[in-house]
Amino acid sequence: MKKSNFITGIIYIFIGAVCLYFALTTETKLDGLLFGFAGAGIVPGIAFVMKYFYWNHPDHKQEFTEILENQHIEQHDELKNKLANQSARYIFIINIMIISASTVIFSILGSLEVLENTKVMVFYLAAFLIFQIVSFNIIYQHLLKKH
């Protein structure tokens, strides 16, 4: 296993510990969020470090090599790549539809005064929709030139 996984684990643990420190030493409305970030940093960080030591132990070298070979074969399977690309496209289209529908729904709820201050949400969703479409086109054009 790469040393970068070990370093990533240490960084996660450090960030989680910093969040835990601030959650324990301060009293703000963000304490719950800080505790969440602490858990989200410390637990995966420990898992990364443990995996690093487990897979780098001489008893597990052969097994790890086999796993890497299988992963390489799986990643280069053309059918799976095609299906992954197709599913990503479907998810992109569904996300565009959800963002568009949410923009309309929040606009209607604001107009009917069911919710207050919906203009910020409507502008945010509209900007996010435009960002999604523009970034999709930029990335697509870049990939098209690359091939």
GROMACS .gro file of C-alpha atoms in nm:
model
  147
    1MET     CA    1   0.000   0.000   0.000
    2LYS     CA    2   0.124   0.347  -0.083
    3LYS     CA    3   0.276   0.574   0.178
    4SER     CA    4   0.036   0.847   0.062
    5ASN     CA    5  -0.251   0.646   0.216
    6PHE     CA    6  -0.069   0.652   0.550
    7ILE     CA    7  -0.009   1.028   0.521
    8THR     CA    8  -0.373   1.083   0.427
    9GLY     CA    9  -0.478   0.889   0.736
   10ILE     CA   10  -0.254   1.101   0.958
   11ILE     CA   11  -0.395   1.420   0.805
   12TYR     CA   12  -0.754   1.297   0.862
   13ILE     CA   13  -0.672   1.216   1.224
   14PHE     CA   14  -0.509   1.557   1.273
   15ILE     CA   15  -0.804   1.747   1.124
   16GLY     CA   16  -1.047   1.537   1.328
   17ALA     CA   17  -0.846   1.603   1.644
   18VAL     CA   18  -0.844   1.978   1.577
   19CYS     CA   19  -1.222   1.975   1.528
   20LEU     CA   20  -1.263   1.769   1.847
   21TYR     CA   21  -1.043   2.013   2.038
   22PHE     CA   22  -1.251   2.312   1.925
   23ALA     CA   23  -1.576   2.127   1.993
   24LEU     CA   24  -1.466   2.048   2.348
   25THR     CA   25  -1.311   2.385   2.433
   26THR     CA   26  -1.568   2.621   2.283
   27GLU     CA   27  -1.938   2.663   2.333
   28THR     CA   28  -2.100   2.765   2.007
   29LYS     CA   29  -2.389   2.654   1.794
   30LEU     CA   30  -2.136   2.475   1.575
   31ASP     CA   31  -2.036   2.220   1.842
   32GLY     CA   32  -2.253   1.947   1.690
   33LEU     CA   33  -2.102   2.010   1.350
   34LEU     CA   34  -1.750   2.009   1.493
   35PHE     CA   35  -1.814   1.678   1.670
   36GLY     CA   36  -1.939   1.539   1.339
   37PHE     CA   37  -1.628   1.658   1.157
   38ALA     CA   38  -1.414   1.514   1.435
   39GLY     CA   39  -1.572   1.172   1.394
   40ALA     CA   40  -1.559   1.199   1.015
   41GLY     CA   41  -1.186   1.271   1.037
   42ILE     CA   42  -1.065   1.049   1.317
   43VAL     CA   43  -1.248   0.726   1.229
   44PRO     CA   44  -1.149   0.707   0.859
   45GLY     CA   45  -0.801   0.831   0.948
   46ILE     CA   46  -0.751   0.545   1.190
   47ALA     CA   47  -0.889   0.305   0.927
   48PHE     CA   48  -0.639   0.434   0.666
   49VAL     CA   49  -0.347   0.396   0.907
   50MET     CA   50  -0.456   0.047   1.015
   51LYS     CA   51  -0.500  -0.065   0.653
   52TYR     CA   52  -0.155   0.071   0.571
   53PHE     CA   53   0.010  -0.134   0.844
   54TYR     CA   54  -0.205  -0.440   0.772
   55TRP     CA   55  -0.131  -0.453   0.399
   56ASN     CA   56   0.238  -0.366   0.441
   57HIS     CA   57   0.294  -0.653   0.681
   58PRO     CA   58   0.505  -0.925   0.509
   59ASP     CA   59   0.235  -1.188   0.570
   60HIS     CA   60  -0.014  -0.995   0.353
   61LYS     CA   61   0.210  -0.883   0.064
   62GLN     CA   62   0.103  -1.167  -0.172
   63GLU     CA   63  -0.267  -1.118  -0.100
   64PHE     CA   64  -0.237  -0.742  -0.156
   65THR     CA   65  -0.062  -0.799  -0.490
   66GLU     CA   66  -0.349  -1.024  -0.603
   67ILE     CA   67  -0.605  -0.764  -0.497
   68LEU     CA   68  -0.421  -0.494  -0.694
   69GLU     CA   69  -0.413  -0.715  -1.005
   70ASN     CA   70  -0.787  -0.782  -0.978
   71GLN     CA   71  -0.858  -0.412  -0.932
   72HIS     CA   72  -0.650  -0.331  -1.239
   73ILE     CA   73  -0.846  -0.584  -1.446
   74GLU     CA   74  -1.178  -0.448  -1.315
   75GLN     CA   75  -1.083  -0.087  -1.390
   76HIS     CA   76  -0.991  -0.165  -1.749
   77ASP     CA   77  -1.302  -0.368  -1.830
   78GLU     CA   78  -1.459  -0.190  -2.129
   79LEU     CA   79  -1.819  -0.292  -2.056
   80LYS     CA   80  -1.796  -0.169  -1.698
   81ASN     CA   81  -1.639   0.159  -1.814
   82LYS     CA   82  -1.918   0.208  -2.067
   83LEU     CA   83  -2.186   0.132  -1.807
   84ALA     CA   84  -2.022   0.366  -1.555
   85ASN     CA   85  -2.014   0.647  -1.811
   86GLN     CA   86  -2.375   0.583  -1.907
   87SER     CA   87  -2.491   0.578  -1.544
   88ALA     CA   88  -2.301   0.902  -1.475
   89ARG     CA   89  -2.481   1.062  -1.769
   90TYR     CA   90  -2.820   0.947  -1.639
   91ILE     CA   91  -2.740   1.082  -1.292
   92PHE     CA   92  -2.634   1.413  -1.446
   93ILE     CA   93  -2.964   1.439  -1.635
   94ILE     CA   94  -3.164   1.346  -1.323
   95ASN     CA   95  -2.975   1.607  -1.120
   96ILE     CA   96  -3.050   1.874  -1.380
   97MET     CA   97  -3.421   1.781  -1.365
   98ILE     CA   98  -3.423   1.788  -0.983
   99ILE     CA   99  -3.250   2.126  -0.969
  100SER     CA  100  -3.488   2.270  -1.229
  101ALA     CA  101  -3.795   2.135  -1.050
  102SER     CA  102  -3.665   2.258  -0.712
  103THR     CA  103  -3.612   2.606  -0.854
  104VAL     CA  104  -3.971   2.616  -0.979
  105ILE     CA  105  -4.112   2.471  -0.654
  106PHE     CA  106  -3.924   2.719  -0.432
  107SER     CA  107  -4.030   3.003  -0.660
  108ILE     CA  108  -4.395   2.897  -0.632
  109LEU     CA  109  -4.374   2.851  -0.254
  110GLY     CA  110  -4.221   3.197  -0.225
  111SER     CA  111  -4.488   3.354  -0.445
  112LEU     CA  112  -4.763   3.189  -0.237
  113GLU     CA  113  -4.585   3.308   0.081
  114VAL     CA  114  -4.569   2.953   0.215
  115LEU     CA  115  -4.196   3.000   0.270
  116GLU     CA  116  -4.013   3.322   0.339
  117ASN     CA  117  -3.690   3.441   0.179
  118THR     CA  118  -3.697   3.194  -0.109
  119LYS     CA  119  -3.526   3.434  -0.348
  120VAL     CA  120  -3.183   3.337  -0.217
  121MET     CA  121  -3.261   2.967  -0.264
  122VAL     CA  122  -3.404   3.023  -0.612
  123PHE     CA  123  -3.099   3.227  -0.718
  124TYR     CA  124  -2.866   2.968  -0.569
  125LEU     CA  125  -3.039   2.678  -0.746
  126ALA     CA  126  -3.049   2.869  -1.075
  127ALA     CA  127  -2.679   2.954  -1.046
  128PHE     CA  128  -2.599   2.593  -0.958
  129LEU     CA  129  -2.798   2.472  -1.260
  130ILE     CA  130  -2.609   2.708  -1.490
  131PHE     CA  131  -2.279   2.601  -1.332
  132GLN     CA  132  -2.361   2.232  -1.389
  133ILE     CA  133  -2.447   2.282  -1.754
  134VAL     CA  134  -2.151   2.511  -1.829
  135SER     CA  135  -1.900   2.289  -1.649
  136PHE     CA  136  -2.039   1.982  -1.827
  137ASN     CA  137  -1.988   2.151  -2.164
  138ILE     CA  138  -1.637   2.272  -2.077
  139ILE     CA  139  -1.527   1.928  -1.959
  140TYR     CA  140  -1.689   1.760  -2.257
  141GLN     CA  141  -1.513   1.993  -2.503
  142HIS     CA  142  -1.182   1.942  -2.323
  143LEU     CA  143  -1.215   1.563  -2.336
  144LEU     CA  144  -1.320   1.580  -2.701
  145LYS     CA  145  -1.005   1.775  -2.792
  146LYS     CA  146  -0.794   1.534  -2.589
  147HIS     CA  147  -0.908   1.232  -2.789
   0.00000   0.00000   0.00000
